[in-house]
C-alpha positions as a LaTeX table, in Angstrom:
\begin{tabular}{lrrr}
\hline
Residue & $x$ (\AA) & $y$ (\AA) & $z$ (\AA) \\
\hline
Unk1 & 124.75 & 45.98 & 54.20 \\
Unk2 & 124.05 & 49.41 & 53.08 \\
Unk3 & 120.14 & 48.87 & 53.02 \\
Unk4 & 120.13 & 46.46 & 55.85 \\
Unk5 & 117.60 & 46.80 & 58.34 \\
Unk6 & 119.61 & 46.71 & 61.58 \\
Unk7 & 121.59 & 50.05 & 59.89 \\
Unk8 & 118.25 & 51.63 & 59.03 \\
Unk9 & 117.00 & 51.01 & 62.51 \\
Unk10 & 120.35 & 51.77 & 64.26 \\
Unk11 & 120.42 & 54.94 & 62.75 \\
Unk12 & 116.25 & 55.51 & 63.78 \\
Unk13 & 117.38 & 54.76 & 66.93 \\
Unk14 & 119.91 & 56.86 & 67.30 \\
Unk15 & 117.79 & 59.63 & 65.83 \\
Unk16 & 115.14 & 59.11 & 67.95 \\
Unk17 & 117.80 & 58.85 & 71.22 \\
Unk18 & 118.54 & 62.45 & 70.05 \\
Unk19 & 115.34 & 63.80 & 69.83 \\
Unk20 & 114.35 & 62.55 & 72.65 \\
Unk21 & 117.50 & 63.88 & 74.60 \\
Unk22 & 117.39 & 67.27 & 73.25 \\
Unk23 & 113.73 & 67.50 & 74.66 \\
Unk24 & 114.73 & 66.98 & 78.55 \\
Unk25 & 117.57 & 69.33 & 77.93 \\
Unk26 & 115.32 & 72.03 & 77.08 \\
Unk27 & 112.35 & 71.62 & 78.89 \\
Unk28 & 114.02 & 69.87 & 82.21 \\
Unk29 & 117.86 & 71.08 & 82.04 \\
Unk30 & 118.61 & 67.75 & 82.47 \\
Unk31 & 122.27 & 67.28 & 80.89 \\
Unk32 & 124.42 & 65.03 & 82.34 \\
Unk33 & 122.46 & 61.67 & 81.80 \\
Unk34 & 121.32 & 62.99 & 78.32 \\
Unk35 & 124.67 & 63.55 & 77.13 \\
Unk36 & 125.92 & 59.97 & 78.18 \\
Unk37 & 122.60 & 59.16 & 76.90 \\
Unk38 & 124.01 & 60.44 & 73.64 \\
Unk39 & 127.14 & 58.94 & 73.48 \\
Unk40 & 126.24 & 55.55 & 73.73 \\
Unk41 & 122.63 & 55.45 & 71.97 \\
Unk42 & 124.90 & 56.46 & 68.50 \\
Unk43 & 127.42 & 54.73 & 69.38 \\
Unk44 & 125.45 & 52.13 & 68.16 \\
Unk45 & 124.89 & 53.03 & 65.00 \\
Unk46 & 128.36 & 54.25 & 64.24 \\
Unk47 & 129.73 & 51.00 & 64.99 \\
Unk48 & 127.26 & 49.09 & 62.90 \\
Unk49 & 128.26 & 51.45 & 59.94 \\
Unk50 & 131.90 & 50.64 & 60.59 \\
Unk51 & 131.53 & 47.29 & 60.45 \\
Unk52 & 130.41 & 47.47 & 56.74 \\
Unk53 & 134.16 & 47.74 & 56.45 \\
Unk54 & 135.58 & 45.42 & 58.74 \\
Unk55 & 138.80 & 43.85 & 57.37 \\
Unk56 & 138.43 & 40.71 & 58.75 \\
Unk57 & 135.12 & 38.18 & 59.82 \\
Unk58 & 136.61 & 38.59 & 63.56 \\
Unk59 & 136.81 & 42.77 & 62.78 \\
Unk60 & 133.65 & 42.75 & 61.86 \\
Unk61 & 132.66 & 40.42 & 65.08 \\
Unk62 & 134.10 & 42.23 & 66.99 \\
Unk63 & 133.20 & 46.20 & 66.11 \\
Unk64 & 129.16 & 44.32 & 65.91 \\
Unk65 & 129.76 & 43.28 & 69.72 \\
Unk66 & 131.04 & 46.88 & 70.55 \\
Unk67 & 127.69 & 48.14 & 68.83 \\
Unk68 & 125.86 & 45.34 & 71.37 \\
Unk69 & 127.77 & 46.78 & 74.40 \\
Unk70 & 126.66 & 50.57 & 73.34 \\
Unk71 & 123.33 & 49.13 & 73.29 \\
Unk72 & 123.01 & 47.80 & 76.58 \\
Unk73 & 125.19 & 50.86 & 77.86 \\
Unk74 & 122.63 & 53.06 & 76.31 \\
Unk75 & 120.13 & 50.51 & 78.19 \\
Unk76 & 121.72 & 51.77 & 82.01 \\
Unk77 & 121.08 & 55.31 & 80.79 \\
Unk78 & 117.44 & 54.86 & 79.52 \\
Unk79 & 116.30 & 52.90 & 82.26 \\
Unk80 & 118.20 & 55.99 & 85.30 \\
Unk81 & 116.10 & 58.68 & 83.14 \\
Unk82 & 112.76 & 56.92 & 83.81 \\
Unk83 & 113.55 & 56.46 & 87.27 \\
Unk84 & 114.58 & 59.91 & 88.21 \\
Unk85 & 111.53 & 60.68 & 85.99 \\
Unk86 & 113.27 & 62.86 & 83.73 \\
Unk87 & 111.45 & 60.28 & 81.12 \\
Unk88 & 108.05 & 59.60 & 81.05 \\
Unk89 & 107.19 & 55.50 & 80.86 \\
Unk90 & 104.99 & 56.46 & 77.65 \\
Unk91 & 108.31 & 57.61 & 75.73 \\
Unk92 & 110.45 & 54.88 & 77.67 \\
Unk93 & 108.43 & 52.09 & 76.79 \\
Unk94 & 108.09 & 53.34 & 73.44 \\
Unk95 & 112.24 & 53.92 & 73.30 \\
Unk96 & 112.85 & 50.62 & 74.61 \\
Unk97 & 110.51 & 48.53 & 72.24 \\
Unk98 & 113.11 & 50.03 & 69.58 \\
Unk99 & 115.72 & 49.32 & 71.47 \\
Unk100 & 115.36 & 45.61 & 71.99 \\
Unk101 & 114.51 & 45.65 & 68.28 \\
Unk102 & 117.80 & 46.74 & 67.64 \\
Unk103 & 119.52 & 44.34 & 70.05 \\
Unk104 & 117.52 & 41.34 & 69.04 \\
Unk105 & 119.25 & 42.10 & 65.24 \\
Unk106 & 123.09 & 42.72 & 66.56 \\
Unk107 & 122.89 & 39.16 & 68.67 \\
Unk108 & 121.60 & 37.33 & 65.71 \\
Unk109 & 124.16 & 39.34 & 63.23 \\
Unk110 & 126.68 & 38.21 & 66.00 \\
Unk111 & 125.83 & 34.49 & 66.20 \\
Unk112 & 125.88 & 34.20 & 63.01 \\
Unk113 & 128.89 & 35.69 & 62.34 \\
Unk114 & 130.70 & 33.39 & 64.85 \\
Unk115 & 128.87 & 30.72 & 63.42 \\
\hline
\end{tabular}
Protein backbone atom coordinates (compact mmCIF):
# COMPACT_ATOMS: atom_id res chain seq x y z
CA UNK A 1 0.00 0.00 0.00
CA UNK A 2 3.05 2.07 0.04
CA UNK A 3 2.36 3.61 -3.52
CA UNK A 4 -1.35 3.52 -3.17
CA UNK A 5 -3.21 6.37 -4.26
CA UNK A 6 -5.48 7.05 -1.27
CA UNK A 7 -1.82 7.41 0.83
CA UNK A 8 -0.45 9.68 -1.89
CA UNK A 9 -3.56 11.77 -1.79
CA UNK A 10 -4.04 11.56 2.03
CA UNK A 11 -0.80 12.85 2.50
CA UNK A 12 -1.58 15.87 -0.50
CA UNK A 13 -4.31 16.52 1.48
CA UNK A 14 -2.95 16.87 4.48
CA UNK A 15 -0.23 19.01 2.95
CA UNK A 16 -2.39 21.13 1.34
CA UNK A 17 -4.73 21.39 4.84
CA UNK A 18 -1.41 22.83 6.16
CA UNK A 19 -0.65 25.21 3.75
CA UNK A 20 -3.67 26.39 3.61
CA UNK A 21 -3.93 26.78 7.52
CA UNK A 22 -0.69 28.40 7.97
CA UNK A 23 -1.94 31.14 5.45
CA UNK A 24 -5.07 32.40 7.68
CA UNK A 25 -2.77 32.24 10.63
CA UNK A 26 -0.57 34.73 9.21
CA UNK A 27 -2.47 36.91 7.24
CA UNK A 28 -5.93 36.69 9.44
CA UNK A 29 -4.63 35.50 13.07
CA UNK A 30 -7.09 33.10 12.82
CA UNK A 31 -5.88 30.11 15.20
CA UNK A 32 -8.24 28.30 16.92
CA UNK A 33 -10.26 26.71 13.95
CA UNK A 34 -6.92 26.28 12.01
CA UNK A 35 -5.35 24.35 14.60
CA UNK A 36 -8.38 21.88 14.96
CA UNK A 37 -8.29 22.29 11.32
CA UNK A 38 -4.89 20.68 11.66
CA UNK A 39 -5.45 18.02 13.81
CA UNK A 40 -7.98 16.31 12.07
CA UNK A 41 -7.08 17.10 8.22
CA UNK A 42 -3.63 14.76 9.12
CA UNK A 43 -5.18 12.81 11.09
CA UNK A 44 -6.19 11.37 8.09
CA UNK A 45 -3.31 10.55 6.64
CA UNK A 46 -1.60 9.23 9.71
CA UNK A 47 -4.18 6.75 10.16
CA UNK A 48 -4.14 5.56 6.59
CA UNK A 49 -0.28 5.06 7.04
CA UNK A 50 -0.96 3.05 10.18
CA UNK A 51 -3.11 0.90 8.74
CA UNK A 52 -0.34 -0.44 6.36
CA UNK A 53 0.41 -2.28 9.56
CA UNK A 54 -2.69 -3.32 10.96
CA UNK A 55 -2.41 -6.73 12.69
CA UNK A 56 -5.56 -7.93 11.92
CA UNK A 57 -8.35 -7.40 8.69
CA UNK A 58 -10.70 -5.84 11.58
CA UNK A 59 -7.33 -3.53 12.77
CA UNK A 60 -6.97 -2.47 9.68
CA UNK A 61 -11.00 -1.81 9.36
CA UNK A 62 -11.07 -0.27 11.93
CA UNK A 63 -7.87 2.39 12.07
CA UNK A 64 -9.35 3.02 7.91
CA UNK A 65 -12.81 4.08 9.61
CA UNK A 66 -10.92 6.33 12.19
CA UNK A 67 -9.13 7.92 9.01
CA UNK A 68 -13.05 8.31 7.55
CA UNK A 69 -14.15 9.98 10.86
CA UNK A 70 -10.96 12.52 10.69
CA UNK A 71 -12.19 13.18 7.34
CA UNK A 72 -15.55 14.22 7.94
CA UNK A 73 -14.26 15.89 11.31
CA UNK A 74 -11.89 17.82 9.19
CA UNK A 75 -15.22 18.36 6.96
CA UNK A 76 -17.06 20.49 10.24
CA UNK A 77 -13.87 22.55 10.34
CA UNK A 78 -13.58 23.37 6.55
CA UNK A 79 -17.02 24.09 6.03
CA UNK A 80 -17.04 26.88 9.86
CA UNK A 81 -13.85 28.58 8.05
CA UNK A 82 -15.84 29.42 4.88
CA UNK A 83 -18.64 30.59 6.78
CA UNK A 84 -16.94 32.92 9.14
CA UNK A 85 -15.07 33.76 5.87
CA UNK A 86 -11.78 33.14 7.17
CA UNK A 87 -11.74 30.89 3.75
CA UNK A 88 -12.47 32.08 0.58
CA UNK A 89 -15.13 29.63 -1.54
CA UNK A 90 -12.32 29.65 -4.40
CA UNK A 91 -9.82 27.73 -1.94
CA UNK A 92 -12.86 25.87 -0.19
CA UNK A 93 -14.26 24.51 -3.17
CA UNK A 94 -10.98 23.70 -4.39
CA UNK A 95 -10.08 21.96 -0.69
CA UNK A 96 -13.19 20.13 -0.69
CA UNK A 97 -13.05 18.60 -4.31
CA UNK A 98 -9.82 16.87 -2.65
CA UNK A 99 -11.45 16.11 0.13
CA UNK A 100 -14.34 14.07 -1.16
CA UNK A 101 -11.64 12.51 -3.35
CA UNK A 102 -10.13 11.26 -0.42
CA UNK A 103 -13.34 10.08 1.26
CA UNK A 104 -14.78 8.50 -1.82
CA UNK A 105 -11.29 6.10 -1.60
CA UNK A 106 -11.49 5.32 2.43
CA UNK A 107 -15.43 4.15 1.96
CA UNK A 108 -14.58 1.95 -0.90
CA UNK A 109 -11.16 0.69 0.96
CA UNK A 110 -13.73 0.17 3.87
CA UNK A 111 -16.42 -1.81 2.03
CA UNK A 112 -14.24 -3.77 0.72
CA UNK A 113 -12.46 -4.62 3.53
CA UNK A 114 -15.68 -5.72 5.35
CA UNK A 115 -16.57 -7.39 2.36
Amino acid sequence: MADSPLLTKSKAFALEIIRVCNEIKRIQKESILTNQLVRSGTSIGANVAEAQQAQSRSDFIHKMNLALKEAYETNYWLQLLHATQYLNTKEYESIIADYWEVVKLLVAIVKTAKE
